[in-house]
XYZ file of C-alpha atoms in Angstrom:
415
model
C -10.355 -36.122 11.239
C -10.044 -32.342 10.611
C -7.173 -31.593 8.231
C -4.075 -30.146 9.911
C -1.699 -27.500 8.498
C 1.487 -25.962 9.800
C 0.337 -22.572 8.505
C -2.869 -21.088 7.143
C -2.548 -17.773 5.320
C -5.759 -15.794 4.834
C -5.644 -13.323 1.949
C -3.908 -13.845 -1.384
C -2.724 -10.319 -2.162
C 0.995 -9.479 -2.361
C 1.462 -9.928 1.396
C -0.362 -13.237 1.782
C 0.952 -14.757 -1.439
C 4.512 -13.845 -0.436
C 4.093 -15.352 3.037
C 2.603 -18.559 1.619
C 5.334 -18.852 -0.993
C 8.158 -18.359 1.523
C 6.672 -20.903 3.918
C 6.035 -23.476 1.182
C 9.621 -23.141 -0.020
C 10.770 -23.649 3.569
C 8.978 -27.008 3.662
C 5.915 -26.133 5.748
C 2.461 -27.493 4.961
C 0.653 -24.290 3.991
C -2.889 -23.430 2.994
C -3.487 -20.159 1.140
C -7.112 -19.045 1.462
C -8.142 -16.221 -0.834
C -11.442 -14.600 -1.698
C -11.139 -14.541 -5.475
C -12.346 -11.592 -7.510
C -11.269 -8.890 -5.053
C -8.699 -6.408 -6.384
C -7.521 -3.453 -4.327
C -7.542 0.021 -5.945
C -3.871 0.704 -6.566
C -1.713 2.857 -8.808
C 0.545 -0.171 -9.201
C 3.978 1.445 -8.747
C 6.831 -0.792 -7.566
C 10.547 0.004 -7.113
C 13.227 -2.045 -8.889
C 14.279 -3.354 -5.471
C 10.983 -5.265 -5.224
C 11.785 -7.308 -8.322
C 15.172 -8.215 -6.862
C 14.088 -8.907 -3.271
C 11.090 -11.050 -4.231
C 12.369 -12.661 -7.441
C 9.714 -11.074 -9.645
C 10.435 -11.233 -13.402
C 10.783 -8.016 -15.336
C 8.213 -9.103 -17.890
C 5.512 -8.969 -15.200
C 5.648 -5.167 -15.455
C 2.997 -3.700 -17.730
C 5.228 -0.659 -18.307
C 7.822 1.558 -16.613
C 7.789 5.253 -15.736
C 10.868 7.454 -15.657
C 9.370 10.558 -14.074
C 6.598 11.868 -11.863
C 4.604 15.065 -12.275
C 3.246 16.901 -9.244
C 0.272 19.195 -9.936
C -0.546 21.909 -7.394
C -3.952 23.407 -6.502
C -3.257 26.337 -8.844
C -2.269 23.888 -11.590
C 1.460 24.497 -11.320
C 3.291 21.425 -12.612
C 6.619 20.114 -11.347
C 8.286 17.250 -13.195
C 10.585 14.980 -11.187
C 12.704 12.783 -13.495
C 14.084 9.630 -11.905
C 17.468 10.331 -13.479
C 20.480 8.234 -14.427
C 18.474 5.698 -16.385
C 16.293 4.877 -13.391
C 12.691 3.787 -13.595
C 9.631 2.901 -11.583
C 7.916 -0.366 -12.445
C 4.160 -0.447 -12.977
C 2.036 -3.540 -12.400
C -1.618 -4.353 -12.950
C -2.819 -5.855 -9.682
C -5.219 -8.139 -11.542
C -2.255 -9.856 -13.224
C 0.411 -9.301 -10.561
C -1.520 -10.714 -7.597
C -2.616 -13.794 -9.535
C 0.965 -14.493 -10.620
C 2.059 -14.402 -6.979
C -0.718 -16.807 -5.963
C 0.093 -19.199 -8.797
C 3.766 -19.172 -7.828
C 2.928 -20.008 -4.215
C 0.761 -22.912 -5.362
C 3.457 -24.219 -7.717
C 5.910 -24.161 -4.831
C 3.652 -26.286 -2.652
C 1.001 -24.075 -1.037
C -2.493 -25.583 -0.972
C -4.493 -22.829 -2.657
C -8.189 -22.584 -1.879
C -10.837 -20.071 -2.937
C -13.064 -19.028 -0.090
C -13.902 -16.553 2.643
C -12.604 -16.691 6.205
C -15.584 -16.876 8.567
C -14.298 -17.641 12.066
C -11.390 -18.623 14.267
C -12.347 -21.448 16.610
C -10.452 -23.679 19.041
C -10.188 -27.411 19.509
C -10.423 -28.898 22.987
C -6.625 -28.732 23.215
C -6.570 -25.071 22.173
C -5.380 -25.639 18.598
C -6.564 -22.973 16.150
C -9.384 -24.013 13.820
C -10.032 -21.895 10.720
C -13.609 -22.020 9.446
C -14.150 -20.815 5.882
C -16.863 -20.737 3.267
C -15.685 -22.062 -0.115
C -16.376 -19.957 -3.179
C -19.871 -20.560 -4.535
C -21.230 -22.107 -1.335
C -24.604 -20.784 -0.239
C -25.128 -18.939 3.009
C -26.234 -21.369 5.671
C -24.285 -24.261 4.193
C -21.730 -26.048 6.338
C -18.354 -24.353 6.670
C -15.105 -26.161 5.958
C -12.775 -26.308 8.942
C -9.045 -26.926 9.116
C -6.655 -26.969 12.059
C -3.392 -25.035 12.034
C -0.361 -24.354 14.164
C -0.186 -20.753 12.948
C -2.653 -18.372 11.287
C -1.361 -15.436 9.245
C -3.934 -12.748 8.420
C -3.251 -10.797 5.238
C -6.879 -9.957 4.562
C -6.852 -6.196 4.200
C -7.493 -3.078 6.254
C -10.763 -4.453 7.676
C -9.090 -7.737 8.584
C -11.464 -10.425 9.855
C -8.485 -12.304 11.274
C -7.408 -9.255 13.288
C -10.934 -8.787 14.608
C -11.055 -12.446 15.650
C -7.707 -12.635 17.428
C -6.101 -9.275 18.205
C -6.898 -6.423 20.593
C -9.486 -4.057 19.166
C -7.837 -1.164 17.369
C -9.238 1.383 14.947
C -6.721 2.388 12.311
C -7.003 5.767 10.588
C -7.549 5.160 6.893
C -8.063 6.737 3.516
C -10.928 5.491 1.376
C -9.507 4.883 -2.100
C -11.220 4.426 -5.442
C -9.883 4.073 -8.972
C -10.994 3.300 -12.482
C -8.807 1.343 -14.889
C -9.372 2.571 -18.433
C -8.155 1.639 -21.873
C -5.644 4.123 -23.285
C -2.794 4.293 -25.819
C 0.548 3.065 -24.372
C 2.244 6.332 -25.343
C -0.294 8.360 -23.387
C -3.292 10.481 -24.155
C -3.456 14.263 -24.506
C -1.449 15.832 -21.684
C -0.878 12.477 -20.013
C 2.378 10.727 -20.920
C 2.600 6.935 -20.934
C 5.961 6.973 -19.135
C 5.036 9.376 -16.312
C 3.103 9.132 -13.044
C 0.901 12.182 -12.414
C -0.073 13.123 -8.862
C -2.747 15.793 -8.275
C -2.516 17.694 -4.971
C -5.782 19.536 -5.500
C -8.621 19.846 -3.023
C -11.257 19.410 -5.705
C -9.914 15.919 -6.411
C -8.995 15.085 -2.794
C -9.376 17.460 0.161
C -6.760 15.707 2.300
C -4.766 13.233 0.196
C -4.141 13.148 -3.554
C -5.462 11.883 -6.866
C -3.399 9.954 -9.387
C -3.104 9.047 -13.034
C -0.640 6.170 -13.467
C 0.279 4.379 -16.721
C -0.384 0.647 -17.094
C 0.775 0.076 -20.664
C -2.384 -0.062 -22.759
C -4.398 0.934 -19.689
C -4.348 3.744 -17.110
C -5.257 3.809 -13.421
C -7.148 6.993 -12.510
C -7.990 7.274 -8.836
C -8.211 9.278 -5.664
C -8.378 8.854 -1.904
C -9.719 10.765 1.079
C -10.370 10.339 4.778
C -13.085 13.014 4.688
C -16.484 11.474 5.257
C -18.949 12.386 2.557
C -16.345 13.206 -0.075
C -17.596 11.568 -3.264
C -14.664 9.654 -4.707
C -16.457 8.454 -7.819
C -17.524 11.986 -8.761
C -13.972 13.240 -8.200
C -12.559 10.602 -10.545
C -15.239 11.375 -13.150
C -14.300 15.050 -12.962
C -10.588 14.291 -13.276
C -11.189 12.097 -16.304
C -13.230 14.871 -17.886
C -10.414 17.377 -17.286
C -7.958 15.055 -18.996
C -10.366 14.271 -21.845
C -10.224 10.621 -20.734
C -13.929 10.143 -20.163
C -15.899 7.020 -21.079
C -16.429 8.288 -24.628
C -12.663 8.340 -25.319
C -11.222 5.826 -22.811
C -13.386 2.801 -22.068
C -13.571 1.751 -18.410
C -12.193 -1.758 -17.860
C -12.956 -2.111 -14.151
C -13.481 -0.081 -10.973
C -12.379 -0.829 -7.395
C -12.608 0.725 -3.961
C -11.147 -0.125 -0.550
C -9.845 1.472 2.656
C -6.099 2.078 2.924
C -4.610 2.207 6.463
C -2.437 5.167 7.412
C -0.234 3.696 10.153
C 0.933 0.287 11.416
C -1.092 -1.538 14.047
C 0.272 -1.361 17.581
C -0.045 -5.135 17.906
C 0.473 -7.629 15.060
C 0.136 -10.907 16.964
C -1.802 -12.556 19.776
C 1.280 -13.965 21.469
C 0.146 -17.506 20.667
C -0.600 -18.496 17.086
C -1.909 -15.533 15.053
C 0.003 -12.755 13.276
C -1.112 -10.231 10.644
C 0.698 -8.527 7.772
C 0.134 -6.178 4.847
C -2.857 -3.843 5.061
C -4.148 -5.918 7.984
C -1.046 -4.752 9.875
C -1.277 -1.196 8.513
C 1.899 -1.345 6.416
C 1.028 1.326 3.857
C 3.395 4.283 3.699
C 1.768 7.564 4.805
C 1.806 10.496 2.366
C 2.706 8.331 -0.642
C 0.161 5.552 -0.067
C 2.720 3.052 -1.367
C 1.786 -0.428 -0.244
C 2.940 -3.265 -2.521
C 6.595 -3.380 -1.478
C 5.765 -2.908 2.185
C 2.990 -5.506 2.055
C 5.329 -8.098 0.591
C 8.031 -7.208 3.111
C 5.571 -7.509 6.006
C 4.319 -10.827 4.628
C 7.872 -12.130 4.528
C 8.532 -10.962 8.096
C 5.293 -12.530 9.340
C 6.164 -15.816 7.638
C 9.670 -15.803 9.108
C 8.374 -15.032 12.601
C 5.707 -17.752 12.374
C 8.310 -20.254 11.189
C 10.611 -19.391 14.100
C 7.729 -19.691 16.554
C 6.802 -23.168 15.278
C 10.368 -24.450 15.138
C 11.300 -23.139 18.599
C 7.972 -23.746 20.283
C 8.198 -20.157 21.523
C 5.095 -18.121 20.474
C 6.756 -14.874 21.584
C 8.766 -15.112 18.347
C 5.674 -13.828 16.530
C 6.477 -10.361 17.876
C 9.594 -10.319 15.685
C 7.474 -9.584 12.600
C 6.501 -6.079 13.703
C 9.828 -5.430 15.428
C 11.891 -6.250 12.342
C 9.598 -4.410 9.945
C 9.659 -1.193 11.967
C 13.393 -1.429 12.530
C 13.857 -1.377 8.765
C 11.069 1.038 7.779
C 9.726 2.745 10.903
C 11.751 5.930 10.446
C 10.542 6.331 6.867
C 6.942 5.832 8.010
C 7.316 8.438 10.772
C 8.828 11.022 8.419
C 6.121 10.427 5.802
C 3.435 10.623 8.498
C 4.687 14.051 9.561
C 4.778 15.148 5.926
C 1.190 14.094 5.364
C -0.012 15.740 8.577
C 1.679 19.037 7.701
C 1.550 19.401 3.932
C -1.780 17.772 3.027
C -3.963 19.738 5.415
C -5.045 22.454 2.962
C -4.560 23.651 -0.610
C -2.430 26.504 0.731
C 0.040 24.052 2.223
C -0.105 21.698 -0.758
C 0.788 24.600 -3.032
C 3.909 25.134 -0.929
C 4.643 21.411 -0.948
C 4.600 21.191 -4.750
C 6.815 24.276 -4.906
C 9.341 22.533 -2.662
C 9.382 19.625 -5.088
C 11.051 21.885 -7.647
C 14.234 21.651 -5.573
C 16.777 19.310 -7.187
C 18.118 18.130 -3.820
C 14.635 17.122 -2.739
C 14.011 15.350 -6.034
C 17.241 13.372 -5.868
C 16.853 12.328 -2.241
C 13.185 11.457 -2.794
C 14.032 9.062 -5.610
C 16.980 7.580 -3.692
C 14.723 6.895 -0.716
C 12.046 5.375 -2.953
C 14.438 3.127 -4.845
C 16.367 1.963 -1.773
C 13.491 1.991 0.733
C 15.491 3.918 3.298
C 16.300 7.542 3.971
C 19.222 8.553 1.756
C 22.423 9.373 3.618
C 24.848 9.916 0.761
C 24.743 13.730 0.762
C 24.595 15.200 4.277
C 24.765 18.805 3.053
C 21.770 18.200 0.822
C 19.830 17.160 3.928
C 20.945 20.369 5.654
C 19.763 22.492 2.730
C 16.431 20.678 2.633
C 16.011 21.136 6.384
C 16.600 24.888 6.087
C 14.191 25.203 3.164
C 11.537 23.180 4.976
C 12.004 25.271 8.103
C 11.415 28.485 6.167
C 8.243 27.043 4.642
C 7.033 25.795 8.039
C 7.568 29.148 9.736
C 6.016 31.006 6.811
C 3.009 28.695 6.925
C 2.527 29.221 10.645
C 2.869 33.009 10.451
C 0.527 33.262 7.488
C -2.019 30.919 9.059
C -1.715 28.517 6.126
C -3.512 25.355 7.081
C -4.137 26.575 10.622
C -7.874 26.253 10.200
C -7.418 22.497 10.106
C -4.445 22.339 12.450
C -6.326 21.147 15.505
C -8.081 18.318 13.694
C -4.931 17.390 11.789
C -3.010 17.206 15.039
C -5.579 14.798 16.439
C -5.343 12.659 13.304
C -1.551 12.549 13.620
C -1.792 11.434 17.242
C -4.170 8.650 16.229
């Protein structure tokens, strides 16, 4: 008899591990299937709210940062202190993701190492998940389990989404980073308590590059949607600029993966499959922030799947996307517009970094990041920011700044 589960979660990153943990705690029989050894390239920044919302211990942070530095194409630097004793938590995904998986298993999830291969159906229509266990040779028999609900948290190129959802091509940024050994206090011009973001075409023609502290390590990476842009060479060049090359800062590991730039239009099949995390496209545009949103989407997918099973109403699966976008859709739309407008050329990115000097913008940016919603405390600050942005927009249009890429950027925004 094929083993039966209430829920099978594919993918053990922050989204999948959170979904499995929530469902196990709720008393469901859950299997968590994860392809071990895969770590997504990630700067590792998390807001304090994440630790509170998902009961993550403070000691899981490898360090904290209390400011960010924005570097323009002409090498102008703008420091943005968090202020008032605030901080941004930094995690190493190698350690963080494993802790989440272990927690889910301790709370009752049946953790298995393997690769999702296919979604099949029994004679009665019940979902059957076929997977290849870790270490099994190609051509060997697959292991199959039956499930009431399948939750796909298996990344931007989700196999679960391809197997069960309408075909949809998400715009994405290809990301790559190198984790290197470095002194906790920093190295050269890089401070161990600051996140540096490079808005320079030489390091990324349409996104940004980063240098983020990880305690005794540093994540140095970049991303781009431009085909042919050589990410590895860009990171090598950035490390050389910072005097953090292999001769001074030993490389610990390297990772690359696509990062989606907008949520999928459909997260579920209306029957027994729902996706979350990168598989659902829940990475914030412009910032590329994904951990908090992945865990939030995983929680919403788990809650929707639980409601669908308990009520016998599969339409409940649609609540996952609906609830997520109700809470975060406005932020995603605003950040999408920002990326479309300000990242299109070095001319516009120079203006963007200049805007970041504004104290109102800095304060509202950090409030929005910490609280995961658009700040509403100071309406006049929003008015001032709107007027400043309007001047920059009009100036950019009149001067032709970024217009060379305007047509293509507009198409990307529509996609």
